[in-house]
PDB file of C-alpha atoms in Angstrom:
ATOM      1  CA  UNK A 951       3.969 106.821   1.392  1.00  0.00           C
ATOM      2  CA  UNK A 952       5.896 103.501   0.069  1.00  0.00           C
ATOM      3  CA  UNK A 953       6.928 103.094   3.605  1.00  0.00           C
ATOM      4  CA  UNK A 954       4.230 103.713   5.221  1.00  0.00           C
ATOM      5  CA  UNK A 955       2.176 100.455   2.335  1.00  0.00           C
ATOM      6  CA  UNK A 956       5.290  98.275   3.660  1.00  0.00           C
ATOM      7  CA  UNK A 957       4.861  98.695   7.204  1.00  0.00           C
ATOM      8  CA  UNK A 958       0.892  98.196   6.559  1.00  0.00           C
ATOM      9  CA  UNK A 959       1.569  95.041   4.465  1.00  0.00           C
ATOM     10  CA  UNK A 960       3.480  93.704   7.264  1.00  0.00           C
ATOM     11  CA  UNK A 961       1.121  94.312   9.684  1.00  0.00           C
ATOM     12  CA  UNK A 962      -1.570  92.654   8.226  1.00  0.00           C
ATOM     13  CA  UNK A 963       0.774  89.761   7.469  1.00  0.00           C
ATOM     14  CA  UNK A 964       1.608  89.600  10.673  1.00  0.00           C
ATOM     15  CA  UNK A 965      -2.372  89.405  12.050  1.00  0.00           C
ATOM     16  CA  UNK A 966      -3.029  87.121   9.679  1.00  0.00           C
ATOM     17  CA  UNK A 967      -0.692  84.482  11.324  1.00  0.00           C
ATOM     18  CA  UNK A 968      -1.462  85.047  14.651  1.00  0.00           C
ATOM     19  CA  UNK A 969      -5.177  84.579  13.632  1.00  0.00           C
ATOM     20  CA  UNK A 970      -4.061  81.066  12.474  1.00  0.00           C
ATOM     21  CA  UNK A 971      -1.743  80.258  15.400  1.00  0.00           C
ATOM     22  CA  UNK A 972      -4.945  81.381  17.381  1.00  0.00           C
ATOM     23  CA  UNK A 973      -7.136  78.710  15.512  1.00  0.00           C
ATOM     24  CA  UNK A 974      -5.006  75.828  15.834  1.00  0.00           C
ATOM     25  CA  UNK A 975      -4.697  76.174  19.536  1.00  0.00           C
ATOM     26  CA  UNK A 976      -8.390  76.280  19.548  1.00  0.00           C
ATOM     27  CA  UNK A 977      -8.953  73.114  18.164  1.00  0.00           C
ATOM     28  CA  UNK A 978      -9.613  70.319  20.718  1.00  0.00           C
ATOM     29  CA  UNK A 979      -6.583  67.765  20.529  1.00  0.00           C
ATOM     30  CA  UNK A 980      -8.374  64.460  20.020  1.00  0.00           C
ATOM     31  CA  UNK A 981      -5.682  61.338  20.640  1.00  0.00           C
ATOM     32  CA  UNK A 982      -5.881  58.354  18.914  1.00  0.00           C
ATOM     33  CA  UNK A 983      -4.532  55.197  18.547  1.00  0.00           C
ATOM     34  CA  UNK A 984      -4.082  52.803  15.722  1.00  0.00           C
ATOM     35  CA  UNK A 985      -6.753  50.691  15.564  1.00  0.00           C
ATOM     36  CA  UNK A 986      -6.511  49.624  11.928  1.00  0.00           C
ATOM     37  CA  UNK A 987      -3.528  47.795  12.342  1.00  0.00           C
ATOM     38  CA  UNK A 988      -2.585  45.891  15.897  1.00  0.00           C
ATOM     39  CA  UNK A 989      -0.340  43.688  16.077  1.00  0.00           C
ATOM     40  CA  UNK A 990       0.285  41.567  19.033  1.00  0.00           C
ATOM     41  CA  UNK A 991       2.627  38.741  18.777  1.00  0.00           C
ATOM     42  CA  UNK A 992       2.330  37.063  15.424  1.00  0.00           C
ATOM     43  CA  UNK A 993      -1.287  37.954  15.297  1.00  0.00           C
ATOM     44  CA  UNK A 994      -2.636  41.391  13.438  1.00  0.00           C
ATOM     45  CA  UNK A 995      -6.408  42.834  14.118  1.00  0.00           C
ATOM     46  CA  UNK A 996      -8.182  45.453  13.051  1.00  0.00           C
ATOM     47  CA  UNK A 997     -10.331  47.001  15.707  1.00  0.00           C
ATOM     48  CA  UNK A 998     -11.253  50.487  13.799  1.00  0.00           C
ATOM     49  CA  UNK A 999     -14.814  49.116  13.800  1.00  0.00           C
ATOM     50  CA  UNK A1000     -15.309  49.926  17.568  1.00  0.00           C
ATOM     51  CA  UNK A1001     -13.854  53.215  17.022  1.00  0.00           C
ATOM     52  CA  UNK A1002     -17.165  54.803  18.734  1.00  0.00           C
ATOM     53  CA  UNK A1003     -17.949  56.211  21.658  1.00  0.00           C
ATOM     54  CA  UNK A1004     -19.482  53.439  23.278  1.00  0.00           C
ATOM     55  CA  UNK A1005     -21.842  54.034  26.809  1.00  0.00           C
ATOM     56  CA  UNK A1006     -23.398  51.681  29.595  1.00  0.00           C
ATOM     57  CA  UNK A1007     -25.440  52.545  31.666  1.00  0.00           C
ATOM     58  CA  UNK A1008     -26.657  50.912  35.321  1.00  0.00           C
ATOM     59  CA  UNK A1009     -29.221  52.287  37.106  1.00  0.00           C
ATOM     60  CA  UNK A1010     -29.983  52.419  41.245  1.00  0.00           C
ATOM     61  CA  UNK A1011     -33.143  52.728  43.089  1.00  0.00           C
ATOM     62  CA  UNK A1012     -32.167  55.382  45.859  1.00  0.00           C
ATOM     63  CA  UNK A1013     -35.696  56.847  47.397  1.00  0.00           C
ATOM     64  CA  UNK A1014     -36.780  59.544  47.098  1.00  0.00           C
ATOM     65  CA  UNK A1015     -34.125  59.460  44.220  1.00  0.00           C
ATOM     66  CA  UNK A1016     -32.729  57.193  41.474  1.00  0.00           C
ATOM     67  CA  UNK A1017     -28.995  56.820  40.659  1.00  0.00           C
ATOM     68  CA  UNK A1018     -27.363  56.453  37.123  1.00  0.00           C
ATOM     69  CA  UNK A1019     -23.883  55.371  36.632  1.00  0.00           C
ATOM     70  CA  UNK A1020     -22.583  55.879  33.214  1.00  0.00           C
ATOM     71  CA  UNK A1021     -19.387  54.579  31.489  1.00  0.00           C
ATOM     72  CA  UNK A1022     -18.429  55.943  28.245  1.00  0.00           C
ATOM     73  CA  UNK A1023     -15.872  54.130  26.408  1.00  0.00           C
ATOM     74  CA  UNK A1024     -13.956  54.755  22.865  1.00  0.00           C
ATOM     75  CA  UNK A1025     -10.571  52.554  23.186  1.00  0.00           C
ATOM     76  CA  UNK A1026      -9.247  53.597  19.618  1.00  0.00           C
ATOM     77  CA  UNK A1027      -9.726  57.510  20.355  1.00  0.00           C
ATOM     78  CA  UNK A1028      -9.877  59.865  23.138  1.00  0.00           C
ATOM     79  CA  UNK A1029     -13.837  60.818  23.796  1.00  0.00           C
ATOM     80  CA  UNK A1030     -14.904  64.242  22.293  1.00  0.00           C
ATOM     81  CA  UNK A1031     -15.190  67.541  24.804  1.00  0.00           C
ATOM     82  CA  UNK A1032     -18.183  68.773  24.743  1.00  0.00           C
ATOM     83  CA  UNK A1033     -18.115  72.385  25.149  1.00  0.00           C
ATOM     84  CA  UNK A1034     -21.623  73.056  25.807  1.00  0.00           C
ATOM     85  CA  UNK A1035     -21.122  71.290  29.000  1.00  0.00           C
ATOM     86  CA  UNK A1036     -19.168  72.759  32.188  1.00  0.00           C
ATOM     87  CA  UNK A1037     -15.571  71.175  32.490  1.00  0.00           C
ATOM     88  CA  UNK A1038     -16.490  69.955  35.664  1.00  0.00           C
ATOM     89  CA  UNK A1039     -19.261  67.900  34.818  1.00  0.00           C
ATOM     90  CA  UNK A1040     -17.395  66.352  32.312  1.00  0.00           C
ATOM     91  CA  UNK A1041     -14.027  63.959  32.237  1.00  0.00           C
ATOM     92  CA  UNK A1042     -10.893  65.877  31.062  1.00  0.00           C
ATOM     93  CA  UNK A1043      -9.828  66.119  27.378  1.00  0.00           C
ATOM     94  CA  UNK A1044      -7.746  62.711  26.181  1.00  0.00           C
ATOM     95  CA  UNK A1045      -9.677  60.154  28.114  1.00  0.00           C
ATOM     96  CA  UNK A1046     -10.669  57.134  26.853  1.00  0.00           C
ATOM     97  CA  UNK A1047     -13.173  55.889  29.607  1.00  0.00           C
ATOM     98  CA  UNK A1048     -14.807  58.567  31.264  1.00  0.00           C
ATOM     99  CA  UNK A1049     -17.794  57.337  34.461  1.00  0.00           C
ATOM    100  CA  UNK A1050     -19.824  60.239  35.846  1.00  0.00           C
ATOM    101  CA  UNK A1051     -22.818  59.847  38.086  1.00  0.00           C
ATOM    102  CA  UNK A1052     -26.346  61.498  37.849  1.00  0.00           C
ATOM    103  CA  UNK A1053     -28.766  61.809  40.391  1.00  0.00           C
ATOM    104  CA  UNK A1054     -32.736  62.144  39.123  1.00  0.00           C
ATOM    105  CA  UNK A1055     -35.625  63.853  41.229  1.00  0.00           C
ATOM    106  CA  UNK A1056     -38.682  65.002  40.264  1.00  0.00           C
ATOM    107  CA  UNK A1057     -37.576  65.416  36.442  1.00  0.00           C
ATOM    108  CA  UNK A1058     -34.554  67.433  37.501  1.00  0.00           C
ATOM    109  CA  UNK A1059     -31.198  65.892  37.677  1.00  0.00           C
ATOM    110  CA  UNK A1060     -27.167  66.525  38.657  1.00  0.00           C
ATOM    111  CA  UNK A1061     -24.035  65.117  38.003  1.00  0.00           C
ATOM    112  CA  UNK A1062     -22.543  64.360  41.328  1.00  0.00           C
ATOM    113  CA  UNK A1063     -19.283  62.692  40.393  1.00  0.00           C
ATOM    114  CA  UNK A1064     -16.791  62.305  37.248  1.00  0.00           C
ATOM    115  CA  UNK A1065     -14.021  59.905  37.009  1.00  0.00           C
ATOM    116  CA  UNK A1066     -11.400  59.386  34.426  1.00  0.00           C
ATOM    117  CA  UNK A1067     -11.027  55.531  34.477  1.00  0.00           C
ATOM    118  CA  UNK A1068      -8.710  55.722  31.122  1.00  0.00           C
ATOM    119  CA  UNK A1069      -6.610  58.095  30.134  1.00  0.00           C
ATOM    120  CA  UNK A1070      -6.655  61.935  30.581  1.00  0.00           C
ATOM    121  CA  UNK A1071      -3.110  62.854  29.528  1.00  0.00           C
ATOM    122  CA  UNK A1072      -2.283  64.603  26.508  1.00  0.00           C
ATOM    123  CA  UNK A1073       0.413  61.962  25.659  1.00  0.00           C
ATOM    124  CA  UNK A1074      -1.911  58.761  26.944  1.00  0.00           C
ATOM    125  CA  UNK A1075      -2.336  55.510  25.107  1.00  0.00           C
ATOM    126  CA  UNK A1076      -3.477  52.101  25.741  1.00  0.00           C
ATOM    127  CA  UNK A1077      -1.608  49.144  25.558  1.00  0.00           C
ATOM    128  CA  UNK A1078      -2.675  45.582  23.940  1.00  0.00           C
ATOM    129  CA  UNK A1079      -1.635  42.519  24.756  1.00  0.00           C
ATOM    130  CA  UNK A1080      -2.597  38.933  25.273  1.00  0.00           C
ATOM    131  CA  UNK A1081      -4.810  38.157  27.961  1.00  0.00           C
ATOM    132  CA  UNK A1082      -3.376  34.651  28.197  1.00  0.00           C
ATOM    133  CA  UNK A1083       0.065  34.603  28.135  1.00  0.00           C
ATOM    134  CA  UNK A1084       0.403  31.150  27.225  1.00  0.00           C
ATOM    135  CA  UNK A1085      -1.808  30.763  24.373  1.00  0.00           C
ATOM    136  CA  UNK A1086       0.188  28.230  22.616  1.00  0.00           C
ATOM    137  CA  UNK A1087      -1.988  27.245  19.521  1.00  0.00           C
ATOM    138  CA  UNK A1088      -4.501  29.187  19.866  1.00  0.00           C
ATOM    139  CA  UNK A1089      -6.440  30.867  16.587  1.00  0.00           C
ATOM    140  CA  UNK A1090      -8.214  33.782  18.220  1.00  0.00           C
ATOM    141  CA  UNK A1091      -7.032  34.487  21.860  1.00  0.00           C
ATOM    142  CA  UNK A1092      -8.668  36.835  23.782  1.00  0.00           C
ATOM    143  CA  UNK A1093      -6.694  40.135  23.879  1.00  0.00           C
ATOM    144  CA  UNK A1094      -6.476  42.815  27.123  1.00  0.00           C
ATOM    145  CA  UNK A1095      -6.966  46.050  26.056  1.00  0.00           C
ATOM    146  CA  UNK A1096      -5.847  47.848  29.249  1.00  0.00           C
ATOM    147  CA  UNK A1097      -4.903  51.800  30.418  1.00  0.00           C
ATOM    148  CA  UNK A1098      -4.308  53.670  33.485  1.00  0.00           C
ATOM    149  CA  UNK A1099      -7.010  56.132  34.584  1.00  0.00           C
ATOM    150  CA  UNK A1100      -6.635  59.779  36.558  1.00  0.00           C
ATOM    151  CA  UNK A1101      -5.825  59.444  40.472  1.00  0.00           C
ATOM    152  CA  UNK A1102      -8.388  58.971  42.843  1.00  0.00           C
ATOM    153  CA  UNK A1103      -8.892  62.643  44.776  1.00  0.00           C
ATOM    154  CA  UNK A1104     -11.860  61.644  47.046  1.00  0.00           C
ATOM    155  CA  UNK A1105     -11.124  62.113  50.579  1.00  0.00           C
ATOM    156  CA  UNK A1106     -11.865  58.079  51.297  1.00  0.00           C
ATOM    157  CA  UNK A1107      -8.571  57.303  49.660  1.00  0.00           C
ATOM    158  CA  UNK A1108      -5.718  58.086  51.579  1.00  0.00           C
ATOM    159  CA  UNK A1109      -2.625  59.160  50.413  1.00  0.00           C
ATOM    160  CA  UNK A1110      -4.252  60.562  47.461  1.00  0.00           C
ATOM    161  CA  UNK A1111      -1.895  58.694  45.165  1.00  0.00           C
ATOM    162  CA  UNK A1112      -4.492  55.403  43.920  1.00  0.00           C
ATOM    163  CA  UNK A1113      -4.944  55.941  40.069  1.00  0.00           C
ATOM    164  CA  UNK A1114      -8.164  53.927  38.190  1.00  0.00           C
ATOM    165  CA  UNK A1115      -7.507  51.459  36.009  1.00  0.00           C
ATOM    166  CA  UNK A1116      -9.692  50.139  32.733  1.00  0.00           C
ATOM    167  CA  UNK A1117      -9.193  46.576  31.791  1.00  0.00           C
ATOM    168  CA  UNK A1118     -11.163  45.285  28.657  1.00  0.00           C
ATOM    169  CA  UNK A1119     -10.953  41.768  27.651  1.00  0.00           C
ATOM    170  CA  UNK A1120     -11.837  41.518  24.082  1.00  0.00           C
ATOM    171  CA  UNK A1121     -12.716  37.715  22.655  1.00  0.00           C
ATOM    172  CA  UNK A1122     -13.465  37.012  19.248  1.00  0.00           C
ATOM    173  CA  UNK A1123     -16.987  35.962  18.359  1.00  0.00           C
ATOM    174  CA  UNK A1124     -17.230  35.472  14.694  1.00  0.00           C
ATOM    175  CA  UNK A1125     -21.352  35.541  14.606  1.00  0.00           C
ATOM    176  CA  UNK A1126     -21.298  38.778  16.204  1.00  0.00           C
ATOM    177  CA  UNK A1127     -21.203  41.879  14.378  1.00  0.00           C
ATOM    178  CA  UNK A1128     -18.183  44.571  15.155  1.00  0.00           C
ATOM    179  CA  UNK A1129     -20.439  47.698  15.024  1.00  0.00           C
ATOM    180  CA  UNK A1130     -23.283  47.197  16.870  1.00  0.00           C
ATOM    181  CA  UNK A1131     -22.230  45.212  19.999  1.00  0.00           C
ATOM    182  CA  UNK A1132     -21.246  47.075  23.384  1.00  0.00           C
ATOM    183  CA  UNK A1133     -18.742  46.108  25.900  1.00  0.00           C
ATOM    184  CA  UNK A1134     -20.561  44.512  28.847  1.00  0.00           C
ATOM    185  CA  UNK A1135     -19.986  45.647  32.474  1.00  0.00           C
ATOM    186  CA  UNK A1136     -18.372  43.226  34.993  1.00  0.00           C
ATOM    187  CA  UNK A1137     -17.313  44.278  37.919  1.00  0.00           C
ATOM    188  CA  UNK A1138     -15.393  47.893  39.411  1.00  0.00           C
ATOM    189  CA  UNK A1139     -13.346  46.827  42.199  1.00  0.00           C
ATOM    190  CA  UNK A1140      -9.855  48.146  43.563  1.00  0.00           C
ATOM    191  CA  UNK A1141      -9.840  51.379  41.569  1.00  0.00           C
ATOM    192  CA  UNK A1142     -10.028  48.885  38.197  1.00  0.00           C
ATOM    193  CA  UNK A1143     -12.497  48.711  35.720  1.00  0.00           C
ATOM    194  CA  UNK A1144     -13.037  45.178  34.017  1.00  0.00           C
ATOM    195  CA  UNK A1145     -15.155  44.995  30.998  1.00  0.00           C
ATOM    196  CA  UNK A1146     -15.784  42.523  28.359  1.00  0.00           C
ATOM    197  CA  UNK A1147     -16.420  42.687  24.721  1.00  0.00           C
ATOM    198  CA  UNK A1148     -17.554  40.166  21.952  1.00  0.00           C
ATOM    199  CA  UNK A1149     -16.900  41.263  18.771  1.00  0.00           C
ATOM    200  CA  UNK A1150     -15.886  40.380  15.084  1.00  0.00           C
ATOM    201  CA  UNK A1151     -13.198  43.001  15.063  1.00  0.00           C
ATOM    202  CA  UNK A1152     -11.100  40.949  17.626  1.00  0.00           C
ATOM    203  CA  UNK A1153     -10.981  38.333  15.636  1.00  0.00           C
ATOM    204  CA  UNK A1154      -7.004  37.293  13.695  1.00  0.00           C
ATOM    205  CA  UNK A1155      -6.940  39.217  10.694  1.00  0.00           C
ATOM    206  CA  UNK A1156      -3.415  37.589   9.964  1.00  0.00           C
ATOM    207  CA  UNK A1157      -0.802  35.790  11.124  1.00  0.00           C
ATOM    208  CA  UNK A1158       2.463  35.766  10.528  1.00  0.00           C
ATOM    209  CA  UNK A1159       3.754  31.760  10.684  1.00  0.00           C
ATOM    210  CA  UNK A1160       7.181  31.129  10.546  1.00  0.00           C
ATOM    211  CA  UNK A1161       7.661  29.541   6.537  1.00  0.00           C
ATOM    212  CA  UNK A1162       7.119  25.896   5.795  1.00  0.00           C
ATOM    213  CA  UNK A1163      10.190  23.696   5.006  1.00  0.00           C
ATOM    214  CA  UNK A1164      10.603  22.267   1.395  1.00  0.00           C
ATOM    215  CA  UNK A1165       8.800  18.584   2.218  1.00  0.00           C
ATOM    216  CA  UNK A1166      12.182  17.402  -0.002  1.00  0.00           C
ATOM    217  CA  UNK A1167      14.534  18.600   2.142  1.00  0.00           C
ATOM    218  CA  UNK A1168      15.658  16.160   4.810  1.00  0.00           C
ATOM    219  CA  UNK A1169      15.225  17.672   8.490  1.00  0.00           C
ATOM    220  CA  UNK A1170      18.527  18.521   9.996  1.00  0.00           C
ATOM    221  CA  UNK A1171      19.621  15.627  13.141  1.00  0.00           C
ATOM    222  CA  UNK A1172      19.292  16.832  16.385  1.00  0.00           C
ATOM    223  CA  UNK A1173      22.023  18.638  18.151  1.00  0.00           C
ATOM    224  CA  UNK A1174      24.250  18.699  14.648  1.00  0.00           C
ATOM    225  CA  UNK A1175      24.122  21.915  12.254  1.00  0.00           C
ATOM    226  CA  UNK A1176      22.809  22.086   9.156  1.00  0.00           C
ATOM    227  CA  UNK A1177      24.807  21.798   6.239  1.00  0.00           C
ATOM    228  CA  UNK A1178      26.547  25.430   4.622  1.00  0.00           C
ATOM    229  CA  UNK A1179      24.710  26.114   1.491  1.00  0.00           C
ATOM    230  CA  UNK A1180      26.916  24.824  -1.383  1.00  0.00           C
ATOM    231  CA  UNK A1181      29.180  27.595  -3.199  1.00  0.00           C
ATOM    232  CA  UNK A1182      30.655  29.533   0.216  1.00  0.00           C
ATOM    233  CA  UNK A1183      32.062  27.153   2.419  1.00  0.00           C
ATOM    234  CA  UNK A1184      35.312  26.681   0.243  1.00  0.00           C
ATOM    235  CA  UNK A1185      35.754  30.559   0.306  1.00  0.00           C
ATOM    236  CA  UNK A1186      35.097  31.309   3.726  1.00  0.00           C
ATOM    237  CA  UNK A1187      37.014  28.635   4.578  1.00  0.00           C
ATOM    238  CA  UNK A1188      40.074  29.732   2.348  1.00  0.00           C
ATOM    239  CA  UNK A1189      39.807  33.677   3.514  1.00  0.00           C
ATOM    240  CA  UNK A1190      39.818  32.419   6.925  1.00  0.00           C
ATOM    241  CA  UNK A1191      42.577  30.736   6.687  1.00  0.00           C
ATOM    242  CA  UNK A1192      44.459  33.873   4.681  1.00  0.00           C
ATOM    243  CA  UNK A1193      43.451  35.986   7.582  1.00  0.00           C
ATOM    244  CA  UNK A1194      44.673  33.954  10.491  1.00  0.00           C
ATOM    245  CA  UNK A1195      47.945  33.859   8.214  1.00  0.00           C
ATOM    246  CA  UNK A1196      48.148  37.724   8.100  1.00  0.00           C
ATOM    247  CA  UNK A1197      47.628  37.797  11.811  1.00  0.00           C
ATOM    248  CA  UNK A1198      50.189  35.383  12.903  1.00  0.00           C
ATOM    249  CA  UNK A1199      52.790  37.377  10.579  1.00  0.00           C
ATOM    250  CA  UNK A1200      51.732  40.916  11.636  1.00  0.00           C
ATOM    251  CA  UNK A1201      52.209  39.818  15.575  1.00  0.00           C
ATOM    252  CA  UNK A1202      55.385  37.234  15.031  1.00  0.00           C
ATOM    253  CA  UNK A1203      57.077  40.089  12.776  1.00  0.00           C
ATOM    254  CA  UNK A1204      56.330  42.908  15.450  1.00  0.00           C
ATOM    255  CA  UNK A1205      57.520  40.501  18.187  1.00  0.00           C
ATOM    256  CA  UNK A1206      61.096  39.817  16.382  1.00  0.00           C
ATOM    257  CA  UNK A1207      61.546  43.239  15.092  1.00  0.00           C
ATOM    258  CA  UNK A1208      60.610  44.391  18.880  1.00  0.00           C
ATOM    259  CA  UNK A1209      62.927  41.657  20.804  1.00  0.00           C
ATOM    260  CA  UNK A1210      65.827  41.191  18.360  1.00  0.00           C
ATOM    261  CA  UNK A1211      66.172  44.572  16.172  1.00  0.00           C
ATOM    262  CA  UNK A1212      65.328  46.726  19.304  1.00  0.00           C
ATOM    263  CA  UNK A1213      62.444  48.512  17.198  1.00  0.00           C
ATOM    264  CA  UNK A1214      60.244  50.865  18.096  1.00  0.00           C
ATOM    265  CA  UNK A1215      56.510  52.678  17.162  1.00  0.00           C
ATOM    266  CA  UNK A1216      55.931  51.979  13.679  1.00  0.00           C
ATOM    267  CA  UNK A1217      59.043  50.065  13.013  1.00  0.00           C
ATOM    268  CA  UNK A1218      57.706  47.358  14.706  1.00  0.00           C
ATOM    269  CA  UNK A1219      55.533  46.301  11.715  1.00  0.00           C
ATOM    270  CA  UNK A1220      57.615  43.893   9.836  1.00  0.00           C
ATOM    271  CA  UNK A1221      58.565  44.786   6.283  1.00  0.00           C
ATOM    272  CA  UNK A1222      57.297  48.203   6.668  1.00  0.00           C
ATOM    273  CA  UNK A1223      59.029  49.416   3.814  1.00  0.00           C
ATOM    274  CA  UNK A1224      57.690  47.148   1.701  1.00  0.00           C
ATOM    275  CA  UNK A1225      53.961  47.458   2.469  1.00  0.00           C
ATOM    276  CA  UNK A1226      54.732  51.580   2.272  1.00  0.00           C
ATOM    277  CA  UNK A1227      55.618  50.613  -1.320  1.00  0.00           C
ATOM    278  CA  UNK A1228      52.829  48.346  -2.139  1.00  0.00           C
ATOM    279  CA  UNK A1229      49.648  50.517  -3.067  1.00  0.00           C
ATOM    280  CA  UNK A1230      52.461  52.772  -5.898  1.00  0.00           C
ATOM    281  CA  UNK A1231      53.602  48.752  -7.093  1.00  0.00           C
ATOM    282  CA  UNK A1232      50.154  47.609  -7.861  1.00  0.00           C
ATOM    283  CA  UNK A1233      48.953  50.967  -9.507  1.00  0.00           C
ATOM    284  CA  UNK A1234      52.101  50.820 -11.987  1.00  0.00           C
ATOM    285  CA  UNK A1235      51.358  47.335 -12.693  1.00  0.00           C
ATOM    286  CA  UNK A1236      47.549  47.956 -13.210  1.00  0.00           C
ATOM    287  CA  UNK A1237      48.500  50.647 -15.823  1.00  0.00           C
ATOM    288  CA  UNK A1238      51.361  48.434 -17.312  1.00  0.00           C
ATOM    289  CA  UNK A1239      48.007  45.904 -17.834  1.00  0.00           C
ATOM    290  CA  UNK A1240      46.214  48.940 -18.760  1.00  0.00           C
ATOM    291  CA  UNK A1241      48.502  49.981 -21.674  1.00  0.00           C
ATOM    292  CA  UNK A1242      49.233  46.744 -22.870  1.00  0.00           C
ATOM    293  CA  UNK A1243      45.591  45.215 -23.413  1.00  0.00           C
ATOM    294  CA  UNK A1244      44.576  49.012 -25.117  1.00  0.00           C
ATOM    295  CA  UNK A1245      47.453  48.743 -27.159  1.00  0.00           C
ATOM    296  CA  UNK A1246      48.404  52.166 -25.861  1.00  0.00           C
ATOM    297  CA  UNK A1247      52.158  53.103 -25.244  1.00  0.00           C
ATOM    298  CA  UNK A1248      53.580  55.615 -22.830  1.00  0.00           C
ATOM    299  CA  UNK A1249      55.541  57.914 -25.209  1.00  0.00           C
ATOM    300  CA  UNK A1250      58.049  60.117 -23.835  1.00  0.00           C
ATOM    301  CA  UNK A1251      60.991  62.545 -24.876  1.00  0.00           C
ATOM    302  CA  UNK A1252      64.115  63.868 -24.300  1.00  0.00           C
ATOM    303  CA  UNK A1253      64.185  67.711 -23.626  1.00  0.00           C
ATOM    304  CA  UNK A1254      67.133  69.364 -25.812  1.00  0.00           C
TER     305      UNK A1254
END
C-alpha cells in the first residue's frame, strides 16, 4: 500500500504539470515592442500612448455591391487573434498591420482578401529611425516607423517572392493629443504601405547634448591638442621613459648574450640569474623593514 500512495502521488504530480505546460502553450503569444522608451540618435520618445489597435477604413462604390478596405494598425504590439473568427479571415498571429477586404450585399457581407502588411513572424519587430537623415538641428524630426509585411501569394505577382511593406511617418504635433488621433492613409503602391501620423507622442522627450564647456576655459587652437590635465604628464612621461629603458636592455642583453656568449633559450635574457633571485631579495628585505619598524627580532637557536 505505501507503494502503491507513491506511485499515485507521482502521477498526479506528473498531470498536474502537463496541465500547466498545456496552458502556457495555449496562450496566444502577443509581441511587443518597447514603446516607452525609443531612442533614435540623441533623441528619446515615448510612443506607449499609441499602443492601440488603431483601424481605417475606405470605402468603394462597386454596384450591385460596396467594397470596404480596412487597415488595422498597433506599431508598439502585435494585433490580438481573435478566436471567434476563422484563421483565414483573419491576418496571422504577430502582425502589426493587418488589411482585409469585405464585400457588402443586401445586409450580408464576406471577407474576400487578408494581407499581412507588417509583421507576421513570431520573432518580428519594427525598426525606427529618422525619416530625414540629415536633420541637422532639428528639435522634433519626423521619425519612420517602418516593417516588412508577409509575401505576396496572389497569382498576379510572379515569382511569388514580393513581400508588403508598412511605412509610417510619424511628425510631432504638439496641439494634438497622443490618444485619440489615427494614422491617416496615403497611398498603397509597390507592395508598400505609407501612412502618416500626427501625434504628441512623437514629439523629443529628451535629448542627450553633448556637455557644455566651462565658459572660463579657453577653447583649444585649431589643429594643436589640448593641454594634459596637470598631475600625470610628469609620470607618464617618466614610466615611459623607464619602459623604453627596460626594452632596449632586455633586446641589447639578449642580442650580446646571443652573438658573443653563444647563448641559447632562456640564457639569452641577460642577467638571468639575477632577476631569478630578485622576487626572494625583495621579500627578505620587506621583512628586514618588517621586523625593524615592529620592533620584532627573528630569534633563533642552536640545536645541542
Amino acid at each position: 500500500m505505501r507503494h502503491f500512495h507513491r506511485t499515485s502521488t507521482w502521477s498526479w504530480t506528473m498531470a498536474a504539470a502537463t496541465a500547466v505546460a498545456l496552458g502556457a502553450t495555449l496562450i496566444p503569444h502577443v509581441q511587443s515592442f518597447a514603446c516607452k522608451d525609443v531612442t533614435v540618435g540623441d533623441h528619446r520618445y515615448d510612443l506607449s500612448a499609441l499602443n492601440r489597435d488603431h483601424v481605417i477604413t475606405r470605402n468603394f462604390s462597386t454596384p450591385p455591391t460596396y467594397t470596404a478596405e480596412i487597415y488595422t494598425v498597433n506599431p508598439c504590439q502585435a494585433l490580438q487573434f481573435d478566436s471567434k473568427l476563422d484563421k483565414e479571415d483573419q491576418c496571422a498571429q504577430g502582425t502589426y498591420v493587418c488589411h482585409t477586404t469585405t464585400n457588402y450585399k443586401n445586409d450580408r457581407s464576406r471577407i474576400t482578401q487578408v494581407r499581412v502588411l507588417g509583421g507576421g513572424e513570431k520573432d518580428a519587430s519594427p525598426t525606427i529611425e529618422f525619416k530625414d537623415k540629415d536633420i541637422k538641428n532639428e528639435s522634433d524630426p519626423p521619425l519612420l516607423w517602418a516593417m516588412e509585411g508577409q509575401k505576396d501569394q496572389s497569382d498576379e505577382v510572379e515569382p511569388k517572392s514580393k513581400a508588403f511593406r508598412t511605412e509610417i511617418t510619424l511628425i510631432c504635433d504638439k496641439n494634438s493629443g497622443s490618444v485619440t488621433t489615427d494614422p491617416q492613409f496615403v497611398q498603397e503602391v509597390d507592395h508598400t504601405l505609407q501612412l502618416e501620423w500626427k501625434s504628441a507622442a512623437a514629439c523629443v522627450t529628451t535629448r542627450s547634448d553633448p556637455p557644455a564647456k566651462d565658459p572660463k576655459t579657453p577653447p583649444s587652437t585649431p589643429g594643436q591638442p589640448e593641454e594634459v590635465a596637470q598631475g600625470g604628464g610628469f609620470f607618464a612621461t617618466l614610466f615611459k621613459i623607464i619602459g623604453i629603458l627596460l626594452l632596449v636592455y632586455v633586446v641589447v642583453g639578449a642580442i650580446y648574450n646571443y652573438a658573443v656568449v653563444g647563448a641559447r633559450g632562456l640564457d639569452l635574457i641577460p642577467h638571468r640569474y639575477f632577476w631569478q633571485e630578485l622576487p626572494y631579495l625583495c621579500m627578505d628585505f620587506f621583512q628586514y623593514l618588517y621586523s625593524s619598524c615592529s620592533g620584532r627580532s627573528r630569534g633563533g637557536y642552536t640545536a645541542v
